[in-house]
Amino acid sequence: MSEFKEVKDDGGPVFPSEQGMINGTWNQTYEGGMSLRDECAMRAMQADWSSNGVANPAFVPECTQESLDKWATLYYRVADAMLEARKK
């Protein structure tokens, strides 16, 4: 599998959630879940596949691990560009 570059600022959690009240005060721990970078990559993949009429290339018999790795790398590059644009 391809190695993705480490990103210091991944945009933070997309849907963080507080755990709730403990003894009348908020518990400051939370479930961060998926990062904004992951969410952007996922949405780019969904948009690309749906606009090209591809249901899921992973289920196409000719689809190789190499091609899946290339797609994954592409979508994370798009996500990284989106995070950079967000800073401007």
Coordinates of C-alpha atoms in Angstrom, one line a residue, residues 17-73:
S17 CA -18.5 15.0 20.2
E18 CA -18.4 15.7 23.9
Q19 CA -18.8 12.7 26.2
G20 CA -21.2 14.6 28.4
M21 CA -21.6 15.8 31.9
I22 CA -19.7 14.3 34.9
N23 CA -20.7 15.5 38.4
G24 CA -22.2 18.6 36.9
T25 CA -19.2 19.6 34.8
W26 CA -18.4 18.9 31.2
N27 CA -16.0 16.0 30.5
Q28 CA -13.3 17.6 28.3
T29 CA -12.5 14.3 26.5
Y30 CA -14.2 13.9 23.2
E31 CA -14.3 11.5 20.3
G32 CA -12.5 13.2 17.5
G33 CA -13.4 10.7 14.8
M34 CA -12.5 11.3 11.2
S35 CA -10.2 14.2 10.3
L36 CA -11.2 16.9 7.9
R37 CA -8.5 15.6 5.6
D38 CA -10.1 12.2 5.5
E39 CA -13.5 13.7 4.9
C40 CA -12.2 15.8 2.0
A41 CA -10.5 12.8 0.4
M42 CA -13.7 10.7 0.8
R43 CA -15.9 13.4 -0.8
A44 CA -13.4 13.8 -3.7
M45 CA -13.5 10.1 -4.3
Q46 CA -17.3 10.0 -4.1
A47 CA -17.7 12.9 -6.5
D48 CA -15.2 11.5 -9.0
W49 CA -16.6 8.0 -9.1
S50 CA -20.2 9.2 -9.3
S51 CA -19.5 11.8 -12.0
N52 CA -17.6 9.2 -14.1
G53 CA -20.4 6.6 -13.7
V54 CA -18.2 4.2 -11.7
A55 CA -20.2 2.4 -9.1
N56 CA -17.0 1.1 -7.3
P57 CA -13.9 0.3 -9.2
A58 CA -12.7 -2.0 -6.4
F59 CA -15.3 -4.5 -7.6
V60 CA -14.1 -4.5 -11.2
P61 CA -12.1 -7.7 -11.7
E62 CA -9.3 -5.8 -13.6
C63 CA -8.8 -3.4 -10.7
T64 CA -5.4 -3.9 -9.2
Q65 CA -4.0 -2.9 -5.8
E66 CA -1.7 -0.6 -7.6
S67 CA -4.5 1.3 -9.3
L68 CA -6.4 1.5 -5.9
D69 CA -3.2 2.9 -4.3
K70 CA -2.9 5.5 -7.1
W71 CA -6.6 6.6 -6.6
A72 CA -6.2 6.8 -2.8
T73 CA -3.0 8.9 -3.3

